[in-house]
Coordinates of C-alpha atoms in Angstrom, one line a residue:
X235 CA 18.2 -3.4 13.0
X236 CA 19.4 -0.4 11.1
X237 CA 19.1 -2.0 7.6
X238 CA 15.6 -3.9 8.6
X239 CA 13.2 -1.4 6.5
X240 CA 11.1 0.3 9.4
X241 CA 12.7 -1.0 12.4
X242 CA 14.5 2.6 13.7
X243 CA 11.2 4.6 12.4
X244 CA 9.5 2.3 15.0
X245 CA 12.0 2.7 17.5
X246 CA 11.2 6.5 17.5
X247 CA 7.5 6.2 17.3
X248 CA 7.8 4.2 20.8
X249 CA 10.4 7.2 22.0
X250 CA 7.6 9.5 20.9
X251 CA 4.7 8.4 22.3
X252 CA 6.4 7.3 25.6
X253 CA 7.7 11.0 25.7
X254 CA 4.6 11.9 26.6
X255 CA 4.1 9.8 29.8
X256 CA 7.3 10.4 31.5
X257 CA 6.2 13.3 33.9
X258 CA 5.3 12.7 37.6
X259 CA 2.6 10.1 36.9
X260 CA 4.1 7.8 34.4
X261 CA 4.1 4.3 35.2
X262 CA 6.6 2.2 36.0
X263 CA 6.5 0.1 32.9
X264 CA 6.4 3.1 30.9
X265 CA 9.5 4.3 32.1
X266 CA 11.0 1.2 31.7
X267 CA 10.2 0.7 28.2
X268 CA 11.2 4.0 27.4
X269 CA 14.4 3.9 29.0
X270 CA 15.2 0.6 26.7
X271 CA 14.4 2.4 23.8
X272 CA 16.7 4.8 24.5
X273 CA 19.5 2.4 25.2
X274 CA 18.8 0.8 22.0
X275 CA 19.4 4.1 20.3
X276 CA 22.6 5.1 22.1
X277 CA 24.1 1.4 21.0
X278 CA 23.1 1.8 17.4
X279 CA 24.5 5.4 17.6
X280 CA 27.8 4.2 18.8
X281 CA 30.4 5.0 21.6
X282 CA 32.3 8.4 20.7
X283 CA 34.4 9.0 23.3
X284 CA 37.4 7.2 25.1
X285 CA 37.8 3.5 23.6
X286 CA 34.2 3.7 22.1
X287 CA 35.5 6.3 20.1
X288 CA 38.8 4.9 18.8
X289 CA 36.9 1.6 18.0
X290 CA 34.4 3.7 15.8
X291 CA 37.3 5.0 14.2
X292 CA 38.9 1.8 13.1
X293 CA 35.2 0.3 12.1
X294 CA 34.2 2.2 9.2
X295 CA 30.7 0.7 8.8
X296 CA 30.3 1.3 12.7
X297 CA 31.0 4.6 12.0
X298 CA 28.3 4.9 8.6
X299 CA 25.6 3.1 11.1
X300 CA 26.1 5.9 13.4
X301 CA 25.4 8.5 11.0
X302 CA 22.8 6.7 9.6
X303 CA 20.9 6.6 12.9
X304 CA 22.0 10.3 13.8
X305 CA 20.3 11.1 10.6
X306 CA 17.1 8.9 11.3
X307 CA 17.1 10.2 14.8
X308 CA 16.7 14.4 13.4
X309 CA 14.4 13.3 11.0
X310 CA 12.0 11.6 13.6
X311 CA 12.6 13.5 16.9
X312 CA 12.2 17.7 15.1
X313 CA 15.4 17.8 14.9
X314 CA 15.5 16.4 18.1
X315 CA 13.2 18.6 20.2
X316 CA 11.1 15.6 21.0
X317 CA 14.7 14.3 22.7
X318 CA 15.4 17.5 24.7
X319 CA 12.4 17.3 25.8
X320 CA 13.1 14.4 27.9
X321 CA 15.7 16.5 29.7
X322 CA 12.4 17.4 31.7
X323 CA 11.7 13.9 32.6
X324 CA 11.6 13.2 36.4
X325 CA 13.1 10.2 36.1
X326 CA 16.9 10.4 36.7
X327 CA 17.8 7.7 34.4
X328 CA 15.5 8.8 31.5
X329 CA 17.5 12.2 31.6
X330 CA 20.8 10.2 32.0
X331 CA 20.3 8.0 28.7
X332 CA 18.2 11.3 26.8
X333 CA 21.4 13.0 27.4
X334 CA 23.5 10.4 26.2
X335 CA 21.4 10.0 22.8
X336 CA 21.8 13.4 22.1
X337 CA 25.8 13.6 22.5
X338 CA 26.0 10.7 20.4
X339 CA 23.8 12.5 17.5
X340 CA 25.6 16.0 18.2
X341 CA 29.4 14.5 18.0
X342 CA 28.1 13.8 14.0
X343 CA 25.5 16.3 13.4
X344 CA 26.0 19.1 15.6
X345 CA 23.6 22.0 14.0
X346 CA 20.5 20.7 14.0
X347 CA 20.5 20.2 17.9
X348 CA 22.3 23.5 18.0
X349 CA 19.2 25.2 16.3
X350 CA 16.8 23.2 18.0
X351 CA 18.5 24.4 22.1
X352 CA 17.8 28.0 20.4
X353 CA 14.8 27.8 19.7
X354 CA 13.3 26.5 22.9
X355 CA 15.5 28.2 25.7
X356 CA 13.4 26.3 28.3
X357 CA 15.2 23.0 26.8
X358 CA 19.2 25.0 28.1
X359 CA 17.2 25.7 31.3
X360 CA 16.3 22.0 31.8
X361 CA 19.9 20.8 31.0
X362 CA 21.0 23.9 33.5
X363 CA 18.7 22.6 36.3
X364 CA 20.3 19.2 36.0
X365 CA 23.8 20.4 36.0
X366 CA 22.9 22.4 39.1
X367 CA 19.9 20.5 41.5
X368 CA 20.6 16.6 40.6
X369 CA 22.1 14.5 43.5
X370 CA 23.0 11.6 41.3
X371 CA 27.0 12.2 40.4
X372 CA 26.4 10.2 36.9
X373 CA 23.2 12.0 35.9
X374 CA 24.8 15.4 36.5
X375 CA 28.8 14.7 35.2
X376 CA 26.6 13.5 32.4
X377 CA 25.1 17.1 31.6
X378 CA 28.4 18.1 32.2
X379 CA 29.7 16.5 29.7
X380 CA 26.8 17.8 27.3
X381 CA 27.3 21.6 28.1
X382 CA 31.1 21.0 27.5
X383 CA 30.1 20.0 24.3
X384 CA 27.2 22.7 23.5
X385 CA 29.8 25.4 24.8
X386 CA 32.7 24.6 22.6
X387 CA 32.1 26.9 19.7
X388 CA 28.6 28.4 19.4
X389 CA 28.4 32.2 21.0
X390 CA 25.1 32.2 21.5
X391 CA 24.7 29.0 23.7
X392 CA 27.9 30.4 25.5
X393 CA 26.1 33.8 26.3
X394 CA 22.8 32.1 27.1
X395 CA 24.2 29.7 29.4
X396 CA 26.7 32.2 31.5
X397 CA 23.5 34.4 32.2
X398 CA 22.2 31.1 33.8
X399 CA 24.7 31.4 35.9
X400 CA 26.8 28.8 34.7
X401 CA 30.4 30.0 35.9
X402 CA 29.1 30.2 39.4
X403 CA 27.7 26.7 38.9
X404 CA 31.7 25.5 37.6
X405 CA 33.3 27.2 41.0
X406 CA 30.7 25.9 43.2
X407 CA 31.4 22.2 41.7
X408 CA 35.2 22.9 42.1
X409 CA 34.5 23.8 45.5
X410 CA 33.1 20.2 46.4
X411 CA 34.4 18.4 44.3
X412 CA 37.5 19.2 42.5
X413 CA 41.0 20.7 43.6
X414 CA 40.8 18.4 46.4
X415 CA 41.6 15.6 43.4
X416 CA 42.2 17.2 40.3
X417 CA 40.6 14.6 38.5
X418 CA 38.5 14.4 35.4
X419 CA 35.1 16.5 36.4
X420 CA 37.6 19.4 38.2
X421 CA 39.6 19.1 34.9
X422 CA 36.2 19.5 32.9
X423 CA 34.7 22.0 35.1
X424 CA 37.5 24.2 34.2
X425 CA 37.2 23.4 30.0
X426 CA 33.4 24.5 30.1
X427 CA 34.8 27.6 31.9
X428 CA 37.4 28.2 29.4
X429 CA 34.8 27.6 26.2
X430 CA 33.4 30.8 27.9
X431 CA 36.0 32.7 28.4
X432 CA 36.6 33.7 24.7
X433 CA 33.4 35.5 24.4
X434 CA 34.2 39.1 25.6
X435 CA 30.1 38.9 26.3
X436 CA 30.5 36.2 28.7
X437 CA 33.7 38.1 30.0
X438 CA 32.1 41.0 31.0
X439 CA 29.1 39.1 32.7
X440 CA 31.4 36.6 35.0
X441 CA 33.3 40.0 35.6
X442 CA 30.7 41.9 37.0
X443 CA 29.3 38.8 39.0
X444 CA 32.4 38.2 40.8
X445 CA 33.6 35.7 38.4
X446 CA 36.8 36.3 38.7
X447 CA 37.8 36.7 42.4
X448 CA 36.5 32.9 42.1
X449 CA 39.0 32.4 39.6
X450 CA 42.2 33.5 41.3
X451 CA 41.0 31.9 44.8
X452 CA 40.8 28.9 42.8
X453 CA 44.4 29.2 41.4
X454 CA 45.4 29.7 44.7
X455 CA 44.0 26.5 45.8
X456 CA 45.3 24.7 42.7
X457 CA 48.9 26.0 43.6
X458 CA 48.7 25.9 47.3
X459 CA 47.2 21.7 47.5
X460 CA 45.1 23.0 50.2
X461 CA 41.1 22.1 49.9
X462 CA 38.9 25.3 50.3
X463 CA 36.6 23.3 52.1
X464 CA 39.8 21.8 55.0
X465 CA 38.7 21.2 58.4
X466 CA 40.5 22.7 61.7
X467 CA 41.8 19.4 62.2
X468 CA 43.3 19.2 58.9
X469 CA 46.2 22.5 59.8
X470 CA 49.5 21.6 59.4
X471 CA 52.3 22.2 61.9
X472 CA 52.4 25.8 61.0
X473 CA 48.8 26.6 61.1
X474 CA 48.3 26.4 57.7
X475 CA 45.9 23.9 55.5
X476 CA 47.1 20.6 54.6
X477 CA 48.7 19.7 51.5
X478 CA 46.2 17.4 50.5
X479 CA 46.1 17.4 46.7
X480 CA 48.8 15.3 44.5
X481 CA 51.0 17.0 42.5
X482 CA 50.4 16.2 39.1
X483 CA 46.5 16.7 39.3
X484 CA 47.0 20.3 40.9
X485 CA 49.5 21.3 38.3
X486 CA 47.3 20.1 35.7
X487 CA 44.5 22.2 37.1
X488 CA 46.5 25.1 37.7
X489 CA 47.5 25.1 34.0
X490 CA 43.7 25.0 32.8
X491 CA 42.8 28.1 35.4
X492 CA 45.6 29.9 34.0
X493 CA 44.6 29.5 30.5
X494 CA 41.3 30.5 31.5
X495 CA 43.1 33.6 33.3
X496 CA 45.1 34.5 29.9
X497 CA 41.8 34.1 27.8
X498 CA 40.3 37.0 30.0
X499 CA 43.7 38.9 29.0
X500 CA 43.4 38.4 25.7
X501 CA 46.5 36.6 25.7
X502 CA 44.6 33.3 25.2
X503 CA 45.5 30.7 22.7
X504 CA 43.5 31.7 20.0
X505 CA 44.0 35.6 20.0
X506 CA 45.6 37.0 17.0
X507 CA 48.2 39.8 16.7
X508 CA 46.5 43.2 16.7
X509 CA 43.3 42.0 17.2
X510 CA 41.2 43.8 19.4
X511 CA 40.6 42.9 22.9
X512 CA 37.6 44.9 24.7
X513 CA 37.3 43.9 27.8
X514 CA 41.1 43.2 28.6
X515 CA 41.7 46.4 30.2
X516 CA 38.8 45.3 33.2
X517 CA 39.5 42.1 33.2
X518 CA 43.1 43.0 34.1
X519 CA 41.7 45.6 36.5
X520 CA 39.6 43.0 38.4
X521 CA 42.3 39.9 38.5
X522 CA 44.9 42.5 39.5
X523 CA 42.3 43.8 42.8
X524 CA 41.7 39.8 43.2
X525 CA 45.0 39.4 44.3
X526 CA 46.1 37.5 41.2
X527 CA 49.6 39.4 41.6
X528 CA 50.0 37.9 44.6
X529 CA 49.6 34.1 43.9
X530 CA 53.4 33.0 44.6
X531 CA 52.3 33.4 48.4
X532 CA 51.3 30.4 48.0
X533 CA 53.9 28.3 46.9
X534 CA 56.1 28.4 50.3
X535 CA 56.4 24.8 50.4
X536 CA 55.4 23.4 46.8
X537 CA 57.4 22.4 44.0
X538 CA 56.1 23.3 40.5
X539 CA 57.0 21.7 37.2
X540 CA 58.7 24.1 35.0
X541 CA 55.6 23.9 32.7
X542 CA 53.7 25.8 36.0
X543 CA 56.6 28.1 36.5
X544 CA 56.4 29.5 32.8
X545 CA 52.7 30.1 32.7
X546 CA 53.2 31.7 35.9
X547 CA 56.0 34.2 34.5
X548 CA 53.3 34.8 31.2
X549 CA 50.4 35.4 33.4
X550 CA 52.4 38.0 35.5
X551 CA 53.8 39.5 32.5
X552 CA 50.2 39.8 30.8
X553 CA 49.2 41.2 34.8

């Protein structure tokens, strides 16, 4: 299909012109078809993450095609605008396979989409409302996985999307969904936080929100096994809540939050020697009034790896 002269520039005219149709009126066909166009796309483009991924890496003209298409795909969607604008689409599965399109073209050619999301703010507020108002678990893990991505490096997306209340969004999913089984979502949940936490702009916002009394009930969650959500029934034999989550995947969370924790310190992976660190001084103010200092509480019963123990004793010292 790639190398058939015309075939992908007729692919995108049918992704085009179906674009239009997809609001609350579109018929079912229409939806259909364009839902198989985009499926088409995201094959051509390639799997890039987990085995999809590794495969691409071993199949060198897998990998070419991909960029190919990526290429053809910027060049017939404005920069992909005309795909971001299916975020919109009330269809849950049109968003699902829009947003899965666009990964695939940002994991090669990451600035044009980058560009296009700054440009039109209303297409980080469509991706936003997904993330926070879908009720289908694929649809929003998928956008999810897309602001995970968006948020890695770029300051402005970062500060755009905490003012749309993205850090309340991440405790709120923990909440339901996440220290309870510390698995993959809780574990991404708490990345997207941390691609915030660098930005002393995005600091100071989830701050003065209440971000990070969230944060240190969270840890305390993460140490203690207990869900924040336990029923009465749950209580242990001392009155307590059960110890509920595995080891291993509250460890592993605790060790995210407290990275997270650090980056607000400025003792965070990436901070160099001497360089300056704004809002540390607040930040250490708030965790401190939180009740950070006072998170071995709960650990009466639980048994920590040493990994836990020594990222306890920095975060203490950098208390």
């Amino acid at each position: 299909v790639v190398a058939t002269p015309g075939a992908l520039p007729a692919v995108f005219r049918v992704v085009n012109r179906l674009s239009q149709h997809c609001g609350q009126d579109a018929e079912v066909d229409t939806v259909e078809a364009l839902q198989d166009a985009l499926e088409t796309l995201g094959v051509l483009l390639g799997d890039v993450r987990g085995s999809g991924a590794r495969a691409a890496a071993e199949d060198p003209v897998a990998e070419r095609r991909g960029l190919e298409v990526a290429e053809h795909a910027l060049r017939h969607t404005q920069n992909g605008k005309d795909l971001l604008r299916l975020l919109g689409a009330t269809d849950v599965s049109t968003q699902y396979d829009a947003m899965v399109v666009l990964q695939r073209i940002y994991h090669r050619i990451p600035k044009p989409i980058n560009d296009a999301l700054l440009a039109d703010p209303m297409s980080l507020n469509r991706l936003m409302h997904i993330l926070q108002n879908s009720h289908v678990d694929y649809v929003r893990n998928e956008a999810l996985s897309f602001l995970l991505l968006l948020t890695v490096a770029n300051a402005e997306l970062q500060q755009i999307v905490t003012m749309q209340e993205l850090p309340e969004t991440v405790f709120a999913m923990l909440r339901e969904e996440g220290l309870c089984t510390g698995g993959k979502i809780a574990r991404d949940l708490i990345r997207c936080l941390s691609n915030l936490a660098g930005n002393t702009t995005c600091q100071r916002c989830i701050r003065e929100t209440g971000g990070l009394g969230a944060l240190v009930s969270a840890m305390g969650d993460a140490l203690s096994g207990a869900r924040p959500d336990a029923d009465e029934e749950e209580e242990d034999d001392l009155g307590g809540r059960r110890m509920d989550v595995p080891e291993e995947a509250r460890w592993a969370c605790f060790l995210l939050l407290a990275d997270v924790a650090l980056a607000f310190l400025g003792d965070g992976g990436g901070a160099r020697q001497g360089e300056p660190r704004p809002e540390a001084d607040s930040n250490r103010e708030a965790l401190v009034r939180h009740g950070a200092l006072d998170l071995l509480r709960h650990l009466p019963e639980a048994t920590p790896t040493l990994e836990v123990k020594l990222r306890l004793v920095r975060l203490f010292e950098a208390l």
